[in-house]
PDB file of C-alpha atoms and ligand atoms in Angstrom:
ATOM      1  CA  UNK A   9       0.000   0.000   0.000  1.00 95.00           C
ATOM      2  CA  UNK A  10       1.682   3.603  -1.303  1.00 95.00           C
ATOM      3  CA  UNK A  11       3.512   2.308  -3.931  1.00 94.00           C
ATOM      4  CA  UNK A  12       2.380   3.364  -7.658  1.00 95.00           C
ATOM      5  CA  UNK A  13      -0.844   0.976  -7.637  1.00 97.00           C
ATOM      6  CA  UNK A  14      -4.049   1.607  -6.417  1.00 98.00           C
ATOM      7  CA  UNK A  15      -5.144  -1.644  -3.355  1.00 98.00           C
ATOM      8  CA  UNK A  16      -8.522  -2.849  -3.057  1.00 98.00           C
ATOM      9  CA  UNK A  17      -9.731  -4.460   0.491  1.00 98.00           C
ATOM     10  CA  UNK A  18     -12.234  -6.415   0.687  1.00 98.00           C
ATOM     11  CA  UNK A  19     -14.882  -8.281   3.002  1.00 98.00           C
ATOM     12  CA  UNK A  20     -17.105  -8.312   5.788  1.00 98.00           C
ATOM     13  CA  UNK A  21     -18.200  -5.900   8.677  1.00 98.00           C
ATOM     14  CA  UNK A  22     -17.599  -8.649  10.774  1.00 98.00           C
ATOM     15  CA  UNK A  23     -16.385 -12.771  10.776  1.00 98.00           C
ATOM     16  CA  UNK A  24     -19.837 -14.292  11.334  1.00 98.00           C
ATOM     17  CA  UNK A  25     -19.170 -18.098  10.527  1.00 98.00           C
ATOM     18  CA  UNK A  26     -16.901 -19.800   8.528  1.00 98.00           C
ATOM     19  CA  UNK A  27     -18.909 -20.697   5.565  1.00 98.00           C
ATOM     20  CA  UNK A  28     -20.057 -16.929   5.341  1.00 98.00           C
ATOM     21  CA  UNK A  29     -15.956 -15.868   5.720  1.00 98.00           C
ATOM     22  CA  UNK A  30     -14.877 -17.852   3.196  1.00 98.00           C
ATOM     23  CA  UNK A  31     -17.456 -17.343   0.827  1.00 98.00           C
ATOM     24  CA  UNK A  32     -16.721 -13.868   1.267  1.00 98.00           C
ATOM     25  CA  UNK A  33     -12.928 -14.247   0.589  1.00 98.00           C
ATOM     26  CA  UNK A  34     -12.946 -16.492  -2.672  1.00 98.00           C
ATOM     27  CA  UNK A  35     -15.152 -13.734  -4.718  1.00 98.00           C
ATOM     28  CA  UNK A  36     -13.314 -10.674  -3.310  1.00 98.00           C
ATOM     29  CA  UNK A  37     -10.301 -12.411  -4.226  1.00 98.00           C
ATOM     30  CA  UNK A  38     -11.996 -13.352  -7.967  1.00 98.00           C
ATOM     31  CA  UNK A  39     -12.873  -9.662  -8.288  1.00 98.00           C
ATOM     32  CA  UNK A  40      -8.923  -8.976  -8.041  1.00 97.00           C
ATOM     33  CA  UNK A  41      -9.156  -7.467  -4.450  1.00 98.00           C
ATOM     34  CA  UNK A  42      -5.364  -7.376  -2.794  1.00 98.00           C
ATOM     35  CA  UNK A  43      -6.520  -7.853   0.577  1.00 98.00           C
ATOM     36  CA  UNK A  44      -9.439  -9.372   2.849  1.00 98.00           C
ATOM     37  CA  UNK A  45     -11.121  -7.479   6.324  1.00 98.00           C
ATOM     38  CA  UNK A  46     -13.198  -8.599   8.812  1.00 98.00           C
ATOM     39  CA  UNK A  47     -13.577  -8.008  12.160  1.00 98.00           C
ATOM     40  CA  UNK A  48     -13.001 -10.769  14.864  1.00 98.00           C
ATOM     41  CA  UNK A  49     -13.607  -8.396  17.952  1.00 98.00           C
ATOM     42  CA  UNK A  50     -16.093  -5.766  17.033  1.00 98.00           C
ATOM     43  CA  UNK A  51     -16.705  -2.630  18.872  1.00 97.00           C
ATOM     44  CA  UNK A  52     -20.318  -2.345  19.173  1.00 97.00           C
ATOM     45  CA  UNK A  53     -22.699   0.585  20.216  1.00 96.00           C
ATOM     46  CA  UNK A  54     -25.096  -1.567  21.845  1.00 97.00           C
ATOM     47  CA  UNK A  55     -23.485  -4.563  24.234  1.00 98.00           C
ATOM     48  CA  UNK A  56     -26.199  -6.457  23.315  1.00 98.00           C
ATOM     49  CA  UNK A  57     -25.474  -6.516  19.467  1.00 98.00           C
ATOM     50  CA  UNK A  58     -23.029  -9.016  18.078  1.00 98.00           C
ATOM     51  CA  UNK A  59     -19.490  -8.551  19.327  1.00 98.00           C
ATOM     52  CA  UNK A  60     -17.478 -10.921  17.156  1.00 98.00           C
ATOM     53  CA  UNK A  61     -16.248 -14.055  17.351  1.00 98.00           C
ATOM     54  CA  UNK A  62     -13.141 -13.253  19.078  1.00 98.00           C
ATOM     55  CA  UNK A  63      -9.790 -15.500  18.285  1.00 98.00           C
ATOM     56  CA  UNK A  64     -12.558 -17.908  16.634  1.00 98.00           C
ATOM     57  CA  UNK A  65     -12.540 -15.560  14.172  1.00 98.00           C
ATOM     58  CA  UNK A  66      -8.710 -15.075  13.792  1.00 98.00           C
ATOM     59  CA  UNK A  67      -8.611 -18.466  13.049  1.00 98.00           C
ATOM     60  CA  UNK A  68     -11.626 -18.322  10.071  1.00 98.00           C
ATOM     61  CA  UNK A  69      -9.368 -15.546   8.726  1.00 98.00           C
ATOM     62  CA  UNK A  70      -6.199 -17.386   8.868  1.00 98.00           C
ATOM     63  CA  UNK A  71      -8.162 -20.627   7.013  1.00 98.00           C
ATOM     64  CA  UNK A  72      -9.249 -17.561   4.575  1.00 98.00           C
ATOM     65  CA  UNK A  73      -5.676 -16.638   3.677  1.00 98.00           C
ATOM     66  CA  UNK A  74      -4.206 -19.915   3.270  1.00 98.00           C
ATOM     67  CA  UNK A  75      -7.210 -20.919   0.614  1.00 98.00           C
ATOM     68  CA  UNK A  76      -7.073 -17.844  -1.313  1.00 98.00           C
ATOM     69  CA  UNK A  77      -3.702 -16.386  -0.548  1.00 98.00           C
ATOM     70  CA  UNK A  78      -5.218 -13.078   0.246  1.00 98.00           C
ATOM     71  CA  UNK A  79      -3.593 -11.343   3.262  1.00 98.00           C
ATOM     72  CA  UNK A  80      -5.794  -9.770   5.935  1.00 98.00           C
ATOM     73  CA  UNK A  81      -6.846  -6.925   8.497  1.00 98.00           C
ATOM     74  CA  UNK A  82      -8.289  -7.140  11.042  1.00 98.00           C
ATOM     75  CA  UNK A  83      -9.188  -4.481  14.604  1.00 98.00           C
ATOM     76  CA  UNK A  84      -7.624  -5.076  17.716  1.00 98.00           C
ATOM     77  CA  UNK A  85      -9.839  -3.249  20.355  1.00 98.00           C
ATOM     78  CA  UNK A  86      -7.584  -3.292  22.913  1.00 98.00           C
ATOM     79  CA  UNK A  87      -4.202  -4.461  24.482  1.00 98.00           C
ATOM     80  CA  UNK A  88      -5.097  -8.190  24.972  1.00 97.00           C
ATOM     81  CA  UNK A  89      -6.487  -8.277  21.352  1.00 98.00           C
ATOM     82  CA  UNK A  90      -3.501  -6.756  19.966  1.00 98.00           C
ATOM     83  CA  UNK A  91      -1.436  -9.625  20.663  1.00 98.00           C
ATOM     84  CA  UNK A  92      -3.647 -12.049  19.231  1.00 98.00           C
ATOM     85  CA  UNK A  93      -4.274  -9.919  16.133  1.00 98.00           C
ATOM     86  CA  UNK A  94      -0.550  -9.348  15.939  1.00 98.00           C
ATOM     87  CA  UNK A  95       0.033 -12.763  15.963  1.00 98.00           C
ATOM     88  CA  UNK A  96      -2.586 -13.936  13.137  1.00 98.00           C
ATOM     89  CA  UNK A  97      -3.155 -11.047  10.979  1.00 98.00           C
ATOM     90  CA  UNK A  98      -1.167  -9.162   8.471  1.00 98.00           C
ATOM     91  CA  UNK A  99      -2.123  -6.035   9.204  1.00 98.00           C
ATOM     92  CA  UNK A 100      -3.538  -4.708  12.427  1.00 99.00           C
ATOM     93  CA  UNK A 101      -6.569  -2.280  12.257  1.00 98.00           C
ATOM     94  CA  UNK A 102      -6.683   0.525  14.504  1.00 98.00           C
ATOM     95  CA  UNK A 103     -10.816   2.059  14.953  1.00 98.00           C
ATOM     96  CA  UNK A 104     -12.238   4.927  14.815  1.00 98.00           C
ATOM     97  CA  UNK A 105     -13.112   4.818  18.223  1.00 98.00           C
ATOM     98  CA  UNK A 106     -10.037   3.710  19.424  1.00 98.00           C
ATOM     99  CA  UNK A 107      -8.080   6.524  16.871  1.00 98.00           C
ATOM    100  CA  UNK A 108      -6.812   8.173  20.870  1.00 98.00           C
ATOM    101  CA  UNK A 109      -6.508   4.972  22.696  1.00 98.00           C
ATOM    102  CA  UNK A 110      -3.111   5.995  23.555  1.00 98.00           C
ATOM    103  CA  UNK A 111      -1.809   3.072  25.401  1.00 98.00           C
ATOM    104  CA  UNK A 112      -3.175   1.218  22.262  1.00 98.00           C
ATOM    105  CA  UNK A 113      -1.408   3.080  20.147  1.00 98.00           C
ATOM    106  CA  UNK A 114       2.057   3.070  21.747  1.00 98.00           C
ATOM    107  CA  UNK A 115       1.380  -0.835  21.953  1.00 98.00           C
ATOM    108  CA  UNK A 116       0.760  -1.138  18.185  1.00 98.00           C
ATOM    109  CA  UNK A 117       4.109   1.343  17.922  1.00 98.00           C
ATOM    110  CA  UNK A 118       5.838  -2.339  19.256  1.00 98.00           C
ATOM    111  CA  UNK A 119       4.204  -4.628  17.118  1.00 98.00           C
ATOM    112  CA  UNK A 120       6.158  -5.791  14.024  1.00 97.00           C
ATOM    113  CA  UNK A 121       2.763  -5.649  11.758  1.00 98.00           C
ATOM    114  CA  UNK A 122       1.699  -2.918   9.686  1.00 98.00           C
ATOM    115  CA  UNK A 123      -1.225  -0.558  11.472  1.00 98.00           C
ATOM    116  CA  UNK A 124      -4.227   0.606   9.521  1.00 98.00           C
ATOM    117  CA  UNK A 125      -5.294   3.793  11.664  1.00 99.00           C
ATOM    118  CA  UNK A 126      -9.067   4.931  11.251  1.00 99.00           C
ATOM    119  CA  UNK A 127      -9.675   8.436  11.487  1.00 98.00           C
ATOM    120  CA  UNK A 128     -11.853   9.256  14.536  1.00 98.00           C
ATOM    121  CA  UNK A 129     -15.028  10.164  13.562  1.00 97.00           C
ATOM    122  CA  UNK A 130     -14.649  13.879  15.777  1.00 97.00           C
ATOM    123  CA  UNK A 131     -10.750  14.015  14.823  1.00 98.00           C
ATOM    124  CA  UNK A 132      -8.953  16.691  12.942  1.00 98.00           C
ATOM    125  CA  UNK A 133      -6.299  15.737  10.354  1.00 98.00           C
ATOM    126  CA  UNK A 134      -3.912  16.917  13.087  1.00 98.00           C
ATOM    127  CA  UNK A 135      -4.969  14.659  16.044  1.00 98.00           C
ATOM    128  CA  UNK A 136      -5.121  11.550  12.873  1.00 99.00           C
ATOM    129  CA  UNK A 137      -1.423  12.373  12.201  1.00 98.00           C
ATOM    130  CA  UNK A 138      -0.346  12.850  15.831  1.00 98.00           C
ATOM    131  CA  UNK A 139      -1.571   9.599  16.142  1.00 99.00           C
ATOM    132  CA  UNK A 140      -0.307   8.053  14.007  1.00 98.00           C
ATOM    133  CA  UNK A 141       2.781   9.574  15.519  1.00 98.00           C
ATOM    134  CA  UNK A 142       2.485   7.314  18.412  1.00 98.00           C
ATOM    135  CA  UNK A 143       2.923   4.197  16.543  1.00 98.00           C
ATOM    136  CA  UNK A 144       5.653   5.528  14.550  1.00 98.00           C
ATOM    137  CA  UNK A 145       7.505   6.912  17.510  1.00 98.00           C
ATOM    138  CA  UNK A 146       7.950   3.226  18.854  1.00 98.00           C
ATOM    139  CA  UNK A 147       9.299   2.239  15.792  1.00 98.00           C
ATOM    140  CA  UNK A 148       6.996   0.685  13.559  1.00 98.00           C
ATOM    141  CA  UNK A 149       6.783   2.662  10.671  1.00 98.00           C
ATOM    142  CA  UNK A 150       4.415   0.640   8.723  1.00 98.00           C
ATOM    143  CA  UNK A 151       1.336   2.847   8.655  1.00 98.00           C
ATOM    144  CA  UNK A 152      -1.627   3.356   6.808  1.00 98.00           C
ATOM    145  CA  UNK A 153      -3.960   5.912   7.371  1.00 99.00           C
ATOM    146  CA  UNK A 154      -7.901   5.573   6.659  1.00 99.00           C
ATOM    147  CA  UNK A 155     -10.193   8.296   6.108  1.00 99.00           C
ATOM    148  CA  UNK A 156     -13.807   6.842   7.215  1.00 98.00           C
ATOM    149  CA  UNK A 157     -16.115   9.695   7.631  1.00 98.00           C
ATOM    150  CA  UNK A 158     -16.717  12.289  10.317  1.00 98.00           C
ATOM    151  CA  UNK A 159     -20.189  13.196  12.103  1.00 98.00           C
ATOM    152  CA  UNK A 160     -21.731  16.277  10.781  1.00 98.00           C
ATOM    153  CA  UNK A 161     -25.215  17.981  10.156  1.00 98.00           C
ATOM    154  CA  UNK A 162     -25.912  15.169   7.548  1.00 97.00           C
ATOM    155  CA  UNK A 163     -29.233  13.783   7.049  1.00 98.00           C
ATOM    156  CA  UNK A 164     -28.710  10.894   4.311  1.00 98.00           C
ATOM    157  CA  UNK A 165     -25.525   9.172   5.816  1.00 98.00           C
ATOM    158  CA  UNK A 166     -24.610   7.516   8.404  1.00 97.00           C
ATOM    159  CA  UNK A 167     -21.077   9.950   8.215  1.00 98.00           C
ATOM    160  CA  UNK A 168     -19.646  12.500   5.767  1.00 98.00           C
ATOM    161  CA  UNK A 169     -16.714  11.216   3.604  1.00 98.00           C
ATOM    162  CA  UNK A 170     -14.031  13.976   4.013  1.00 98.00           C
ATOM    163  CA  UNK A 171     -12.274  13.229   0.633  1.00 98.00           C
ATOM    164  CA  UNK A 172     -10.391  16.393   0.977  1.00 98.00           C
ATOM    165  CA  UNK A 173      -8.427  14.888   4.162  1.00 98.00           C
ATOM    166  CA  UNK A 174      -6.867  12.317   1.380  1.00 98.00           C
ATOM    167  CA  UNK A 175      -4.903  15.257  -0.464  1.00 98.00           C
ATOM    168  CA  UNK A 176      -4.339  17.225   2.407  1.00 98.00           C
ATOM    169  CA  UNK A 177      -2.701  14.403   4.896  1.00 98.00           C
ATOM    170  CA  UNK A 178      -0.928  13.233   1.667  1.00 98.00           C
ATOM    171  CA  UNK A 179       0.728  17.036   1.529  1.00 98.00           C
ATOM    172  CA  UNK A 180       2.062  16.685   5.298  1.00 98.00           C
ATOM    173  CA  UNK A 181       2.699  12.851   5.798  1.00 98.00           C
ATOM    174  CA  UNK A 182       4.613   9.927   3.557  1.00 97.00           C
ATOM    175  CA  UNK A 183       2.250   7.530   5.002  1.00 98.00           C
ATOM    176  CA  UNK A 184      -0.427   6.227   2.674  1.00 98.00           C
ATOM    177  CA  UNK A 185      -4.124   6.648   2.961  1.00 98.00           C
ATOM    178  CA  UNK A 186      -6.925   4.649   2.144  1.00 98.00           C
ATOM    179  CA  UNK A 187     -10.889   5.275   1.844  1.00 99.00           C
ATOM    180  CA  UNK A 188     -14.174   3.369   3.621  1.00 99.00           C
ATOM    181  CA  UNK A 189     -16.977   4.726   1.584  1.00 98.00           C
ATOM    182  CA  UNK A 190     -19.117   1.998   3.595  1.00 98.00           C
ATOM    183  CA  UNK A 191     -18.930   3.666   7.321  1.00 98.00           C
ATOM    184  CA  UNK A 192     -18.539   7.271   5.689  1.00 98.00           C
ATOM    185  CA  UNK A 193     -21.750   6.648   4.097  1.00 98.00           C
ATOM    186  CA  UNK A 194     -23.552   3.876   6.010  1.00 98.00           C
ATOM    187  CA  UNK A 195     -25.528   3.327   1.932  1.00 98.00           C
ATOM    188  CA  UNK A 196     -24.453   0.520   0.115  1.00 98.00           C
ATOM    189  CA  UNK A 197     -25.749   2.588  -3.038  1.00 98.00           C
ATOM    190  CA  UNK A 198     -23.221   5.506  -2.256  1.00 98.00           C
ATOM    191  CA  UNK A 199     -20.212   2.615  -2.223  1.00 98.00           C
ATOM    192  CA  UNK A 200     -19.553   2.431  -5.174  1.00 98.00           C
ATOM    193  CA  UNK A 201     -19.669   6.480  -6.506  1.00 98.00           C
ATOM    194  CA  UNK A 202     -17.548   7.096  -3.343  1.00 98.00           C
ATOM    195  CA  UNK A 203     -15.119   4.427  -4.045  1.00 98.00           C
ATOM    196  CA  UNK A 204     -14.606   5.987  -7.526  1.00 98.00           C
ATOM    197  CA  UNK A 205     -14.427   9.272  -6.051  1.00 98.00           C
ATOM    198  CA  UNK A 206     -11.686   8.062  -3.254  1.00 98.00           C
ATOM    199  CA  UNK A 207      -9.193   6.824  -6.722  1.00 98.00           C
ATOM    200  CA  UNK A 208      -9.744  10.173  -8.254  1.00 98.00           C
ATOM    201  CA  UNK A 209      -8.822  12.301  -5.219  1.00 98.00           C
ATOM    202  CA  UNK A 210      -5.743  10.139  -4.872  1.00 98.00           C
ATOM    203  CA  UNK A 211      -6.157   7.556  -2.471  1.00 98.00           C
ATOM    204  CA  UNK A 212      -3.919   5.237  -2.316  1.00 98.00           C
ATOM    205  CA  UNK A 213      -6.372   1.934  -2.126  1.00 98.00           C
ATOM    206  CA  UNK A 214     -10.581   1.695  -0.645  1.00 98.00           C
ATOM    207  CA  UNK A 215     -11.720  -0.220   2.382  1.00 98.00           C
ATOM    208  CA  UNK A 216     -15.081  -1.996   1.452  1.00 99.00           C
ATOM    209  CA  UNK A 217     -17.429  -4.319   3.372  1.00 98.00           C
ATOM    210  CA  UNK A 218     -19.149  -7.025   1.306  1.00 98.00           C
ATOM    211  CA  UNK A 219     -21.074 -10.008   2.588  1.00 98.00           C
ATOM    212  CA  UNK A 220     -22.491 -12.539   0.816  1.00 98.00           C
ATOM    213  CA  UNK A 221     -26.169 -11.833   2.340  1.00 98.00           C
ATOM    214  CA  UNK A 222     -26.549  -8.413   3.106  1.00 98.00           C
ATOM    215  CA  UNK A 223     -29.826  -8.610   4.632  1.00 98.00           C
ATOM    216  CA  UNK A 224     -28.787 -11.550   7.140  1.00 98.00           C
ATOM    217  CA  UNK A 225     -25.550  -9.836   8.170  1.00 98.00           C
ATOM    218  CA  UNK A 226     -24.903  -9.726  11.985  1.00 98.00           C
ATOM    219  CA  UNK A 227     -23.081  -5.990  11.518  1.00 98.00           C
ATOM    220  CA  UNK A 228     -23.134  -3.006   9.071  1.00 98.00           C
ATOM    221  CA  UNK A 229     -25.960  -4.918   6.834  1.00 98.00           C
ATOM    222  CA  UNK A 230     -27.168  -1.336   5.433  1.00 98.00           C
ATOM    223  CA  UNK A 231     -23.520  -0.387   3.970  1.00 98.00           C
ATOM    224  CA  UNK A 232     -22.528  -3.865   3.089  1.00 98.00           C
ATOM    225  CA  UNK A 233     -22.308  -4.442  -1.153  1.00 98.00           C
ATOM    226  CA  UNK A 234     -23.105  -7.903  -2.335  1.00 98.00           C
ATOM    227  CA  UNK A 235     -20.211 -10.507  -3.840  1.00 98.00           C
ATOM    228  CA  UNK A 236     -21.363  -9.296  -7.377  1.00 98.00           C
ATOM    229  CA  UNK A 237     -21.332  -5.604  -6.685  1.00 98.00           C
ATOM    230  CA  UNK A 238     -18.044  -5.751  -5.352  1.00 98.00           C
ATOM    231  CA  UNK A 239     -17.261  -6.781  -8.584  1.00 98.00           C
ATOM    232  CA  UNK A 240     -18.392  -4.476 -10.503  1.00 98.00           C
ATOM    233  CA  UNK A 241     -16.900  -2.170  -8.224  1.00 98.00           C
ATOM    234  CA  UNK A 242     -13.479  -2.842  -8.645  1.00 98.00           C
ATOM    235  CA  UNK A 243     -13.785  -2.455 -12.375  1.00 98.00           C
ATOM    236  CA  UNK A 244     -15.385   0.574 -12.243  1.00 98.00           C
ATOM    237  CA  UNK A 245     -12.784   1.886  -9.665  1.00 98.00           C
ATOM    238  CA  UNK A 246     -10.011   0.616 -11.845  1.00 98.00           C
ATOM    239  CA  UNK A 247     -10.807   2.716 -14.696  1.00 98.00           C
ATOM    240  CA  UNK A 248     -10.759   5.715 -12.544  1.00 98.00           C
ATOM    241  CA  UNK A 249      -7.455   4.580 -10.745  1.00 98.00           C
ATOM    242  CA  UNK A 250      -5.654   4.527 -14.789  1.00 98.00           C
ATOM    243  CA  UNK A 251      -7.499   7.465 -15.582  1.00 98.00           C
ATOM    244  CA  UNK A 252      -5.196   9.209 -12.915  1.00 98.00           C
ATOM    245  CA  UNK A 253      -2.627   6.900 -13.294  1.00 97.00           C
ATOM    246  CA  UNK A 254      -2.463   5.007 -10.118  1.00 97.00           C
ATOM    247  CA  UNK A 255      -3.358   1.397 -12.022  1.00 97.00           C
ATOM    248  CA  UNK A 256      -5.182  -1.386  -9.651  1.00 96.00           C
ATOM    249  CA  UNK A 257      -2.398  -3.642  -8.385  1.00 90.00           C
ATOM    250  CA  UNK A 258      -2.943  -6.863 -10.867  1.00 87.00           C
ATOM    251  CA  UNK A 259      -1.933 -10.256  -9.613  1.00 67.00           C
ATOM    252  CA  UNK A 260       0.788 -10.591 -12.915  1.00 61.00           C
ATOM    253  CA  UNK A 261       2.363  -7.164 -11.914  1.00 58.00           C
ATOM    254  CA  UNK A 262       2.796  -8.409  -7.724  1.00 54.00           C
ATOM    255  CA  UNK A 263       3.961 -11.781  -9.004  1.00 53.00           C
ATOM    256  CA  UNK A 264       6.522  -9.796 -10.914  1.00 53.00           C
ATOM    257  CA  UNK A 265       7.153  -7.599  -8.044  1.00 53.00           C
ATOM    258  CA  UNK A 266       7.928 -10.409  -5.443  1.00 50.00           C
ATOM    259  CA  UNK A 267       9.878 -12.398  -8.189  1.00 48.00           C
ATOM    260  CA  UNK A 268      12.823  -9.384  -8.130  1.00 47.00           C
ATOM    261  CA  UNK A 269      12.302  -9.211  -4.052  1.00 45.00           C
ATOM    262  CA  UNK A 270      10.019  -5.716  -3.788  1.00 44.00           C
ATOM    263  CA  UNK A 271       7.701  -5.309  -1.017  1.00 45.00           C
ATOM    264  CA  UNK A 272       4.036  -3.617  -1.484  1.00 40.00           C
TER     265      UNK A 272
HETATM  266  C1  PEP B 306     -14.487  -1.426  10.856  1.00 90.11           C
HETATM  267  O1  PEP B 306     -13.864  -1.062   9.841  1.00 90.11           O
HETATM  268  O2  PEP B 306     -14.724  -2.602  11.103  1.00 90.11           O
HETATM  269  C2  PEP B 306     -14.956  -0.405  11.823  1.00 90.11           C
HETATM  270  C3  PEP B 306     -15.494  -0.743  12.990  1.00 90.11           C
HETATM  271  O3  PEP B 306     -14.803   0.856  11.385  1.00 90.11           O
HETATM  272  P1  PEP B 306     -14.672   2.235  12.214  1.00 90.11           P
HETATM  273  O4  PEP B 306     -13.665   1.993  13.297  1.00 90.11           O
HETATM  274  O5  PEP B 306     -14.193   3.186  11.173  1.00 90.11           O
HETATM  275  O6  PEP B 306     -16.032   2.550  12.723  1.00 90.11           O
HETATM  276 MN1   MN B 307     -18.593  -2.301   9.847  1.00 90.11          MN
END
């Protein structure tokens, strides 16, 4: 993620089941997505609502990756999680609502994963970058930032997309950052126009939650795209990502990549 090539991630809100994970994973990965999400330990509004499957669901991941080779993110909600994420995952999701967990943060600075940080949904671009600082500060330097909509006056989404944060944080930080149209917009019919728009601002890759059910999903139902629209998707996105030169990462061109030792 940051290099020349635009990164698609794909998959649910939240691991549900194994069946429903893996279904999930073998058509993101046909639709030429880079990398699969899903959340193991959710962090929930209500306690009564679903709250993940915990390391069950580190483990559905895991089986994910090794059938379709995809590599995956997933949120650690707090210090105990992070180890167990850290040891599973590939990347290590940072929330929203965690975006000032501070002792979080410094922890994920020690971890020898790459962090996906989620923009708070009250934070400036300043408090984003400072913390981001905090992981970088203990040395891991593998950081992604995601823009994922902030609350506002809005009366059609869930959360505003602030697609002017991408160019802006790109002016003041190296790091990379990515898009989630599907909690900026809480719409699955706004997913796909916002995922366009996120390639054309100069994102460097979108976050999207698909689920093989939407109606029957356990989290984020409203915002989640089906297997087939996800499809569509990236091919729509992909045309925007040549049109500004920032070409979706193609299976041929990573193979290549690996083959002379580069890292993406
Ligand atoms: C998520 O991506 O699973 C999530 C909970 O998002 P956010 O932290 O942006 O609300
Ligand atoms: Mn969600």
């Amino acid at each position: 993620v940051g290099g020349r090539y635009f990164v698609a991630i794909g998959g649910p809100c939240a691991v549900e089941s194994r069946e429903q994970t893996l279904f999930v994973a073998r058509r993101v990965k046909a639709s030429g997505a880079h990398v699969l999400r899903g959340g193991a330990f959710k962090p929930r509004t209500n306690p009564y609502s679903f709250q993940g499957l915990g390391e069950e669901g580190l483990k559905i991941l895991a089986e994910a990756r090794a059938e379709t080779g995809l590599p995956f993110v997933t949120e650690a909600l707090d210090l105990e999680g992070l180890e167990l994420v850290e040891r599973y995952a590939d990347a290590i999701q940072i929330g929203a609502r965690n975006m000032q967990n501070f002792p979080l943060l410094r922890a994920a600075g020690q971890a020898r994963k790459p962090v996906m940080l989620k923009r708070g949904f009250q934070a400036t671009l300043e408090e984003l970058l400072l913390a981001a600082e905090y992981v970088l500060a203990g040395g891991n330097f593998d950081v992604v930032l995601c823009e994922r909509g902030i609350r506002t006056f809005s009366d059609f989404s869930r959360n505003t997309l602030d697609l002017g944060l991408v160019p802006a944080a790109k002016a003041l930080t190296h790091l990379p950052v990515i898009v989630d149209p599907s909690h900026a917009s809480g719409r699955r019919d706004l997913v796909v126009p916002l995922s366009r728009a996120a390639a054309a601002v100069g994102g460097d890759g979108i976050m999207v939650e698909v689920h093989g059910d939407p109606g029957c999903a356990l989290c984020d139902g409203t915002q989640a795209v089906t297997t087939e629209a996800f499809s569509t998707l990236v091919t729509e996105v992909g045309r925007v990502a040549d049109a500004v030169d920032r070409p979706l990462l193609q299976p041929e061109t990573r193979r290549r990549k690996v083959a002379v030792g580069q890292f993406f």
